CSV table of C-alpha atoms and ligand atoms in Angstrom, one decimal:
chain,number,residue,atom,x,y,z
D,1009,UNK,CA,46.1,58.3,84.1
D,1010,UNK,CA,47.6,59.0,80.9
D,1011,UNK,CA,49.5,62.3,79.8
D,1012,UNK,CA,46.6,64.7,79.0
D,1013,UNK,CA,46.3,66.2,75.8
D,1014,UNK,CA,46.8,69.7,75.8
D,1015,UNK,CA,43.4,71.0,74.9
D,1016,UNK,CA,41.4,68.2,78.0
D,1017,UNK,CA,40.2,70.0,81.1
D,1018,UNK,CA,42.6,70.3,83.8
D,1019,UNK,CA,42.4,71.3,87.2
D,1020,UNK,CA,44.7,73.9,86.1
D,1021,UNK,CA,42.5,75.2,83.5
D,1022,UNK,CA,39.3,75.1,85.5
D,1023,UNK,CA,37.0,77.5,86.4
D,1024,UNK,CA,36.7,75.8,90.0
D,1025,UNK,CA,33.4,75.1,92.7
D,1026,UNK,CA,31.2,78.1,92.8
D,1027,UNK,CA,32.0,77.8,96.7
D,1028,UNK,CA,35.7,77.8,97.3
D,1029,UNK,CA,36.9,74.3,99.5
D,1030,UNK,CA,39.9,73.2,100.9
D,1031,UNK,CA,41.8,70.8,97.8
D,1032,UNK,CA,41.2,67.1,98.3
D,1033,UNK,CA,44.0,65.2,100.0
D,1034,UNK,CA,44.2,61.4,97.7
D,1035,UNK,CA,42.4,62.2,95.2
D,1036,UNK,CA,42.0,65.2,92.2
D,1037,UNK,CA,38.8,67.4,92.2
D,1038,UNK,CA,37.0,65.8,89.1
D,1039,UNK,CA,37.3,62.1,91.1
D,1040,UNK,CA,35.8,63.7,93.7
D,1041,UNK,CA,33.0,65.4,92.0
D,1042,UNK,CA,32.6,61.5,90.6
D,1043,UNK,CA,32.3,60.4,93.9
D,1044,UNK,CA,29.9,63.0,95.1
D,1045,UNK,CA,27.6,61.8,92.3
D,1046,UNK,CA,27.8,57.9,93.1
D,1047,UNK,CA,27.4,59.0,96.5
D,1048,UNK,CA,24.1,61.0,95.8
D,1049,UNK,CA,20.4,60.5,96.3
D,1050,UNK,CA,19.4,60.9,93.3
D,1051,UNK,CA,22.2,58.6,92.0
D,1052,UNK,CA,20.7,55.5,93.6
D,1053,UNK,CA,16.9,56.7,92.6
D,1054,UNK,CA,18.2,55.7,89.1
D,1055,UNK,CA,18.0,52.3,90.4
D,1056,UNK,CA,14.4,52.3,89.7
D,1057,UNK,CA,13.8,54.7,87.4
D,1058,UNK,CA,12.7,53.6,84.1
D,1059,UNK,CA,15.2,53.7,80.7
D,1060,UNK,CA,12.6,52.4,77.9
D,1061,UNK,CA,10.9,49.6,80.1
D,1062,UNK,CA,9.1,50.0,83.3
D,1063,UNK,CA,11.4,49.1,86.1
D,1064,UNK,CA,9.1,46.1,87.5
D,1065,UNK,CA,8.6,45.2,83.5
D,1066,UNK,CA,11.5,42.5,84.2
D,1067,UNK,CA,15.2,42.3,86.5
D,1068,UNK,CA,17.1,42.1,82.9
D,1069,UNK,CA,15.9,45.3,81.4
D,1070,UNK,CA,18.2,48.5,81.5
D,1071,UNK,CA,17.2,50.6,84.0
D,1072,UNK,CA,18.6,54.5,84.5
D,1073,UNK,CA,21.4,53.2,87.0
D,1074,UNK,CA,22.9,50.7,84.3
D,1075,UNK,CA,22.3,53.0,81.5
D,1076,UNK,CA,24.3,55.5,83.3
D,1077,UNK,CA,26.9,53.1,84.1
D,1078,UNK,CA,27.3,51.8,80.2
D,1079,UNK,CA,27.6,55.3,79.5
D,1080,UNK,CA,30.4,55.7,82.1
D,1081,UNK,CA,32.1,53.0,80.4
D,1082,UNK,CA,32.0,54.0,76.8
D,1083,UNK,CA,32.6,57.7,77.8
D,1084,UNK,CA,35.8,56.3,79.8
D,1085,UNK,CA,37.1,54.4,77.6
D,1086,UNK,CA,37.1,57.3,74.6
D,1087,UNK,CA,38.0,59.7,76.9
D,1088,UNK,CA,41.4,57.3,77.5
D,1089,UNK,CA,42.2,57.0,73.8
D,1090,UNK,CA,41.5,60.9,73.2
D,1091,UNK,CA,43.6,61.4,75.9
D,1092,UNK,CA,40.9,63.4,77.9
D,1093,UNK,CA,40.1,64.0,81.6
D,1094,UNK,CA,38.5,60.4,82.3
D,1095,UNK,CA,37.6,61.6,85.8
D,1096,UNK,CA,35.3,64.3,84.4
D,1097,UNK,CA,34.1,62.4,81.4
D,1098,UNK,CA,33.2,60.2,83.7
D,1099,UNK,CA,31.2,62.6,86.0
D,1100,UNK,CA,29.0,63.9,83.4
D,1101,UNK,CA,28.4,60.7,82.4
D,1102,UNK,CA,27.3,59.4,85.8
D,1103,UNK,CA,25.2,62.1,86.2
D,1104,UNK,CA,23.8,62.7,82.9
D,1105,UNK,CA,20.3,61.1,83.8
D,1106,UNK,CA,19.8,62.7,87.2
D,1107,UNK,CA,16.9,65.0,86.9
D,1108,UNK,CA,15.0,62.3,84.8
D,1109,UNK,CA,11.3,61.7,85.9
D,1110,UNK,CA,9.7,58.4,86.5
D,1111,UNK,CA,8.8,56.5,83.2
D,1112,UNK,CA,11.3,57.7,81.1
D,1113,UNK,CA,10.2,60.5,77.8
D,1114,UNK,CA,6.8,59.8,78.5
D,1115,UNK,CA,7.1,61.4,82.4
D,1116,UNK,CA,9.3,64.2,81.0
D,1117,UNK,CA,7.0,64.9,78.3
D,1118,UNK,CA,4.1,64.6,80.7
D,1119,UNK,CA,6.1,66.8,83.7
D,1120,UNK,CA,6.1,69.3,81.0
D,1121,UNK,CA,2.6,69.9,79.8
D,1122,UNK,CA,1.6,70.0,83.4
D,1123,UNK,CA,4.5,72.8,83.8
D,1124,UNK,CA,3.8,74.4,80.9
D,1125,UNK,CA,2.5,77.7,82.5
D,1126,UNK,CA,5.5,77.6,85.2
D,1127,UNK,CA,8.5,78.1,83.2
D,1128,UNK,CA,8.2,74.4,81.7
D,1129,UNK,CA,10.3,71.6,82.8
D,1130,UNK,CA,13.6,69.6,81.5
D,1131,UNK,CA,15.8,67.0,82.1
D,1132,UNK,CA,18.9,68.5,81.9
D,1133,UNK,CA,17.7,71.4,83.6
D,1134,UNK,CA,16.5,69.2,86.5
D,1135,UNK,CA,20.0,67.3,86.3
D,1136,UNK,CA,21.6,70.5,87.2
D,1137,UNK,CA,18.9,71.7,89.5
D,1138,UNK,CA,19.2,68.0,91.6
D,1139,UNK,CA,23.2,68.5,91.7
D,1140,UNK,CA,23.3,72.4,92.6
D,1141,UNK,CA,20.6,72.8,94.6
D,1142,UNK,CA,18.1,69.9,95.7
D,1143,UNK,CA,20.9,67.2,97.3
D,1144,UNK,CA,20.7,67.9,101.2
D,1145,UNK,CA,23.7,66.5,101.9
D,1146,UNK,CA,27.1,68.9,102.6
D,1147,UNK,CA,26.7,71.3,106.3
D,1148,UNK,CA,28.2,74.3,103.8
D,1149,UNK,CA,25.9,73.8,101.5
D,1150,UNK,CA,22.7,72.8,99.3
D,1151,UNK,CA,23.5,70.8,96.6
D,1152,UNK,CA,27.2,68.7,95.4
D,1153,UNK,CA,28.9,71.9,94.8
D,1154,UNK,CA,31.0,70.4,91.8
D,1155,UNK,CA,33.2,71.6,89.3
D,1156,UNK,CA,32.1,74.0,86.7
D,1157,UNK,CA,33.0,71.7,83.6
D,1158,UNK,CA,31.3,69.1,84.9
D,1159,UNK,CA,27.7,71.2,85.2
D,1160,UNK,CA,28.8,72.4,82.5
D,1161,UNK,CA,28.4,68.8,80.9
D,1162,UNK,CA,25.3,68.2,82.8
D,1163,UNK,CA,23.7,70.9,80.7
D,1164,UNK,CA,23.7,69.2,77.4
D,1165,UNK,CA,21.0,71.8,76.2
D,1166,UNK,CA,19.5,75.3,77.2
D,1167,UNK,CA,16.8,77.3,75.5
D,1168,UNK,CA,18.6,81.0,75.8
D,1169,UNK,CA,15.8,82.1,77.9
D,1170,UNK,CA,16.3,79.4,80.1
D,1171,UNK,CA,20.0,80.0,79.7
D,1172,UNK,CA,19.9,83.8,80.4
D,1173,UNK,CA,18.9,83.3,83.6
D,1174,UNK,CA,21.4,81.0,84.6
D,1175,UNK,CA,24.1,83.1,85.1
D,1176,UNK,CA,28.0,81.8,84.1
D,1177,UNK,CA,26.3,78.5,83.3
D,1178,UNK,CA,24.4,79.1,80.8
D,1179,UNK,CA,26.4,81.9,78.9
D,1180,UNK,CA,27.8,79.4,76.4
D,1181,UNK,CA,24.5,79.0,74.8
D,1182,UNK,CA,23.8,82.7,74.3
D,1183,UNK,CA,27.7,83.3,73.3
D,1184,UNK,CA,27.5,79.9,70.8
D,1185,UNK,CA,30.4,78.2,72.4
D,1186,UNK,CA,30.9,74.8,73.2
D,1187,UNK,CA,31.4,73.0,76.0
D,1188,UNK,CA,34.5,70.8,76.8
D,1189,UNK,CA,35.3,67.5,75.1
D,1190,UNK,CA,34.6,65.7,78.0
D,1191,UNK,CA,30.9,66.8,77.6
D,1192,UNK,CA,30.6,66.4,74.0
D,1193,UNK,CA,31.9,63.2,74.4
D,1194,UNK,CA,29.6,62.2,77.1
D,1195,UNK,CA,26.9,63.4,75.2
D,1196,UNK,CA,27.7,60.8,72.3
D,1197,UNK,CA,28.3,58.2,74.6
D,1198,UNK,CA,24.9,58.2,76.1
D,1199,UNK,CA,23.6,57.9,72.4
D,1200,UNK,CA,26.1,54.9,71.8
D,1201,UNK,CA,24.4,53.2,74.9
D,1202,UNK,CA,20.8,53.6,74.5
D,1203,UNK,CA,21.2,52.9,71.0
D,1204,UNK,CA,22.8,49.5,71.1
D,1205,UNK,CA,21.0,48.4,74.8
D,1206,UNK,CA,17.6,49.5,73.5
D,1207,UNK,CA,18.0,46.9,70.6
D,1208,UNK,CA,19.2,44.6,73.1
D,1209,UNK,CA,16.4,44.8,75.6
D,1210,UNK,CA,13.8,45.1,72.6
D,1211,UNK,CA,15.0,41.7,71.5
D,1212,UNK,CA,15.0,40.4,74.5
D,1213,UNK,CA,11.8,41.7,75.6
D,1214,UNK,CA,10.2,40.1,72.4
D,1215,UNK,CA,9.3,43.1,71.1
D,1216,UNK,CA,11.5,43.1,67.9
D,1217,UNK,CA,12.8,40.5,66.4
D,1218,UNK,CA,15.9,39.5,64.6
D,1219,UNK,CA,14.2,38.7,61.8
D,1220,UNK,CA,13.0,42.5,61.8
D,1221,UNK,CA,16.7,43.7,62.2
D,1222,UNK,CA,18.1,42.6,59.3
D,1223,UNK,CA,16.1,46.1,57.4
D,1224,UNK,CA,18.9,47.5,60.0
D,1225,UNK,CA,22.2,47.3,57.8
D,1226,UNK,CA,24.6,47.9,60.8
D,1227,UNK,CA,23.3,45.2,62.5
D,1228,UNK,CA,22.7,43.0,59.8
D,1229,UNK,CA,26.3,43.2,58.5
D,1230,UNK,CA,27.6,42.2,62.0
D,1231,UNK,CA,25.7,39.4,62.8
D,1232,UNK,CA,26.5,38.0,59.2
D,1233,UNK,CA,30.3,38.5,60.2
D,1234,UNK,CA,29.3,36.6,63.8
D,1235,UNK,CA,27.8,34.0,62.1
D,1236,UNK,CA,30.8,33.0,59.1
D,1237,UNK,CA,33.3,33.4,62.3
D,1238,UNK,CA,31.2,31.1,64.6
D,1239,UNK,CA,29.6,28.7,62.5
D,1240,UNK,CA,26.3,27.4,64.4
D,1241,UNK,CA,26.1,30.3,66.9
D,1242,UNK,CA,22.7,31.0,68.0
D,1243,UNK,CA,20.6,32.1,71.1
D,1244,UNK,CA,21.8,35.1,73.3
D,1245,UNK,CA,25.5,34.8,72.3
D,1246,UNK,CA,24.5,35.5,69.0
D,1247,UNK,CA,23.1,38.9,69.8
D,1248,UNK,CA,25.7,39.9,72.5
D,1249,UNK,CA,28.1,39.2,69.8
D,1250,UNK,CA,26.6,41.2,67.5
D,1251,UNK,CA,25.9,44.1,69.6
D,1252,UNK,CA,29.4,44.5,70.9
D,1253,UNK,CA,30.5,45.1,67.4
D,1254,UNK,CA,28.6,47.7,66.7
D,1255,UNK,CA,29.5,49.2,70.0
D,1256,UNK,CA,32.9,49.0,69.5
D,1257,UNK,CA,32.5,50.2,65.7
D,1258,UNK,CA,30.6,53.4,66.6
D,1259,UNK,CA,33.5,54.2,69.7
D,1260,UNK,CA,36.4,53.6,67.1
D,1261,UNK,CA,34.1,56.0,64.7
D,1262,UNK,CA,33.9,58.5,67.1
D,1263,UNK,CA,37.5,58.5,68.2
D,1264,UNK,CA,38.7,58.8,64.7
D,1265,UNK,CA,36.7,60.9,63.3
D,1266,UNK,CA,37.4,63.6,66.7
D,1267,UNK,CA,40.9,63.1,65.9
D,1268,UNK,CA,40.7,63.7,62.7
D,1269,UNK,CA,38.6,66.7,63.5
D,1270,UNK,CA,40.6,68.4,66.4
D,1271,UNK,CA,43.7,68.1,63.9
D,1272,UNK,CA,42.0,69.7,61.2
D,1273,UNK,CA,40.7,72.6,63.1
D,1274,UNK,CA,44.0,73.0,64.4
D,1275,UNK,CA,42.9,73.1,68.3
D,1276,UNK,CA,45.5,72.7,71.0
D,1277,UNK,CA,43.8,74.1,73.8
D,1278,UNK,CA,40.5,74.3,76.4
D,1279,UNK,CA,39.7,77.8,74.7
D,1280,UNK,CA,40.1,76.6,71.5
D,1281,UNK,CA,37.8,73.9,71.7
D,1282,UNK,CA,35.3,76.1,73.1
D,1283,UNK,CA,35.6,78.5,70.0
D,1284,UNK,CA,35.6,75.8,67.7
D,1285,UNK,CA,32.5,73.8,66.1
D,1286,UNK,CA,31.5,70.9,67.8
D,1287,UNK,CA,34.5,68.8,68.0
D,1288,UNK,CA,33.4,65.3,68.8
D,1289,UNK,CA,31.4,63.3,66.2
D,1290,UNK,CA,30.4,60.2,64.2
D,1291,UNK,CA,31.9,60.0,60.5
D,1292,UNK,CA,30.1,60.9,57.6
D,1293,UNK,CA,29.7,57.5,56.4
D,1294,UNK,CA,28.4,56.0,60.1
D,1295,UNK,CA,25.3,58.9,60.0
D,1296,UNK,CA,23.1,57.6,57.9
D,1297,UNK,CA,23.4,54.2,59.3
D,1298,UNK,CA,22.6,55.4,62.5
D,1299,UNK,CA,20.0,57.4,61.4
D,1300,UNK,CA,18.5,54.1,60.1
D,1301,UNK,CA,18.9,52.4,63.5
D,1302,UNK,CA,17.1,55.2,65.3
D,1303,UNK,CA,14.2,55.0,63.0
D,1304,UNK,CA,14.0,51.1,63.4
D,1305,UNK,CA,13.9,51.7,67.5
D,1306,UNK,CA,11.6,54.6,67.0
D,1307,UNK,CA,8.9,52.9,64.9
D,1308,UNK,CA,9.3,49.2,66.3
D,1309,UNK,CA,10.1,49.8,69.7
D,1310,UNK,CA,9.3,53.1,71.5
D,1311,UNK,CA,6.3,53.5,69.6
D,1312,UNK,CA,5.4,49.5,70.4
D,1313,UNK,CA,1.4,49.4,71.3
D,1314,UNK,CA,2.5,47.3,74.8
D,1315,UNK,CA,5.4,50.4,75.2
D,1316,UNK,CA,2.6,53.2,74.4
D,1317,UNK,CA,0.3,51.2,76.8
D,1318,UNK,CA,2.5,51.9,79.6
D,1319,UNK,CA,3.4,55.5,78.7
D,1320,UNK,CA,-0.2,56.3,78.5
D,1321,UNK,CA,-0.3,55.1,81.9
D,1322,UNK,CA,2.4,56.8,83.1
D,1323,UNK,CA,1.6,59.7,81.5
D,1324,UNK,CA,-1.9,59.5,83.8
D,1325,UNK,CA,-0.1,59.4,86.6
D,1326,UNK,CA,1.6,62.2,86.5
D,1327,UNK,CA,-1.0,64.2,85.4
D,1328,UNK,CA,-2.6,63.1,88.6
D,1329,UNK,CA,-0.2,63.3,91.2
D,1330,UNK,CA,0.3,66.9,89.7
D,1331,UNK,CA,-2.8,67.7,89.8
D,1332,UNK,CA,-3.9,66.8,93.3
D,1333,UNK,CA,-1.0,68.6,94.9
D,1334,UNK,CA,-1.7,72.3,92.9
D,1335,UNK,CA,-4.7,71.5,94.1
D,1336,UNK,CA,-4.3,71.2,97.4
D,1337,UNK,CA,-0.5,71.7,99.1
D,1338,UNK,CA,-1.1,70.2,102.0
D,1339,UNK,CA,-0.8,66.7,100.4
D,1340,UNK,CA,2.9,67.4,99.6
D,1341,UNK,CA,5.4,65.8,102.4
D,1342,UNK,CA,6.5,68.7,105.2
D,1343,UNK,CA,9.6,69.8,103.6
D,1344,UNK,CA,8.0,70.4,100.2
D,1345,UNK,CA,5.3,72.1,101.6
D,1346,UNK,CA,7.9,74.4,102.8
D,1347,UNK,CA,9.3,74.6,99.0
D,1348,UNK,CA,5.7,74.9,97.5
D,1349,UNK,CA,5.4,78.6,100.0
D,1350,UNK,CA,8.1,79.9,97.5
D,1351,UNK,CA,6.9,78.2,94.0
D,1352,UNK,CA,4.0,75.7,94.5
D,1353,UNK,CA,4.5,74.9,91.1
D,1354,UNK,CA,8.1,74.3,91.2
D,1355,UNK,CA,8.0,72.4,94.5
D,1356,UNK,CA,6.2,69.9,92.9
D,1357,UNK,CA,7.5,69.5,90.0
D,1358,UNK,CA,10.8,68.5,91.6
D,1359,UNK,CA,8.8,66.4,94.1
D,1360,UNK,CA,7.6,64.4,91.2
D,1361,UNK,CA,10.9,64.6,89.1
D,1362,UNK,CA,12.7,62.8,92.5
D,1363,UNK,CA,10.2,59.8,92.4
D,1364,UNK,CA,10.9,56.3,90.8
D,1365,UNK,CA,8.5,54.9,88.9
D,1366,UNK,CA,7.5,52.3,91.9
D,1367,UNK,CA,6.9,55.5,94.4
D,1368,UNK,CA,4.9,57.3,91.8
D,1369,UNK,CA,2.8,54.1,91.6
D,1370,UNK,CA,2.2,54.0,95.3
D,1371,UNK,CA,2.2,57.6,95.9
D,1372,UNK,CA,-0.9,57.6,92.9
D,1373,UNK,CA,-2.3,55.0,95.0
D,1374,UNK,CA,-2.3,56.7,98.3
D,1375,UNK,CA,-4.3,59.5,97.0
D,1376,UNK,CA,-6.4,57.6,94.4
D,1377,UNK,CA,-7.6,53.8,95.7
D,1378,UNK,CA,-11.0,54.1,97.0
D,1379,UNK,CA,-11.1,51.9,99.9
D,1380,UNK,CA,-7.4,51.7,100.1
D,1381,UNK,CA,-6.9,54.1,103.3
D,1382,UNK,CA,-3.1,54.5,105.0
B,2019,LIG,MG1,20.9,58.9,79.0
């Protein structure tokens, strides 16, 4: 690894495992926090978890698990140039997604209504829940038991009354401090991702065209410079092409722009970066550009009929499954049963939260095909 800059998360300046265990022999803590995470359940569940398009839509399509890892790469390769911890950029990137439902916003948002008389229900929150408390892995105890920073990324937002019951965790959002880089960074890097993959996938999907995208000046501009350099180009290397660009242009955004930032508000250390305004950002100039991307994605894609078709859908089933276990616990599997004697609500909530969007399927057909008895 590179020399650190002075103001990246150390193990020196860390606030540590909420349970104190013996230092790793090869490695450093933040690696093995990384590896805790790709060695989780809820790690491989991503597999099958939908990103924008349902998981048996098509093999190609993103899915949770390669979202995650393209934002592992673009976080990585920032944190490098920023000269940040890469081990715990990394981490919160890898498990940035964890507590996601099945079928993507439209599960969350559907999770929700159904919790909306039980203290609600989030993402994020469920990231951290899944790595602090709901992995049944470790003899000492529930959950991965990882470093504080890199919950601390994990818990990209908080609403303070969420956050006041959260103890050291979620103080940052009552105190208005910021997290690390690392987490900011991550943070931006999942945007990068989902924002150049989603265009991928749409056009590949045949869902939007390229004929569409040229009312998106950022892509446009890049695929006329693909074009004059390659003469002829056409097909899938045409997009990959283009795409790569804009990933690379938003990264070398990013990293300039942070520079430029951490210099200017004279920062040269982990507390100063907490104290400071966010620290890690786009230029002024790339904004509205993006904004204009998101828009085109929003209207063209996400809000597609065939998309809303299956987020309807989805959005039935969780309803459902929801449903028939308030109504009657003893459908839940043993050991959420046990969970659902503390909080029935809660226990199912992160029973449905753990499922991939095939299991939800089946699981809704268990309890809801007439004639379809196992
Ligand atoms: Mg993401």
């Amino acid at each position: 690894m590179t020399q650190l800059a002075p103001y990246a998360v150390t193990e020196a300046n860390s606030r540590g495992r909420q349970r104190a265990e013996a230092p790793p022999t090869a490695r450093g803590e933040f690696q093995r926090d990384r590896d805790r995470i790709v060695h989780c359940t809820a790690f491989r569940r991503l597999e099958y978890k939908t990103q924008v398009f349902v998981n048996h839509e098509g093999d190609l399509f993103r899915t949770r698990l390669t979202h995650s890892i393209e934002v592992a790469q673009i976080t990585r390769s920032i944190a490098r140039a920023l000269q940040l911890n890469e081990d715990l950029a990394e981490a919160v990137a890898l498990s940035h997604d964890l507590g996601h439902t099945p079928f993507g916003h439209a599960g969350q948002e559907a999770l929700n209504a159904c919790m909306k008389d039980f203290g609600g229900f989030e993402h994020n929150l469920q990231s951290l829940r899944t790595v602090d408390l709901l992995e049944e892995s470790y003899a000492e105890f529930n959950g991965l038991n990882l470093m504080h920073e890199t919950r601390e990324g994990i818990l990209k937002h908080c609403s303070p009354k969420n956050a006041a019951v959260l103890g050291d965790i979620g103080r940052r959002f009552l105190e208005g401090r910021q997290p690390s880089l690392e987490a900011q960074l991550a943070n931006l890097a999942d945007e990068i991702a989902y924002n150049n993959h989603d265009v991928d996938d749409g056009l590949r999907s045949g869902l939007i065209t390229l004929e569409q995208l040229e009312a998106v000046p950022i892509f446009a501009h890049k695929r006329q410079v693909v074009e004059a350099t390659y003469p002829g180009i056409g097909g899938r290397r045409v997009i990959h092409e283009t795409i790569r660009r804009m990933v690379n242009m938003m990264a070398i955004d990013l990293i300039e722009q942070t520079r430029s930032n951490i210099a200017d508000a004279g920062v040269g250390s982990l507390d100063d970066v907490r104290a400071a305004p966010r620290l890690v950002s786009y230029s002024a100039g790339l904004l509205p550009e993006l904004r204009v991307l998101k828009t085109f994605l929003r209207d063209n894609l996400y809000h597609h009929y065939q998309v809303l078709r299956m987020t309807d859908k989805a959005r039935r089933i969780i309803q459902d499954l929801f449903e028939a276990f308030m109504n009657d616990p003893r459908l839940l599997p043993p050991q959420y049963q046990l969970m659902a004697k503390a909080d029935q609500p809660r226990a199912i909530a992160d029973y449905i939260a753990g499922m991939t969007d095939r299991y939800a399927m089946r699981e809704h057909r268990r309890l809801f095909a007439v004639g379809e008895i196992h």
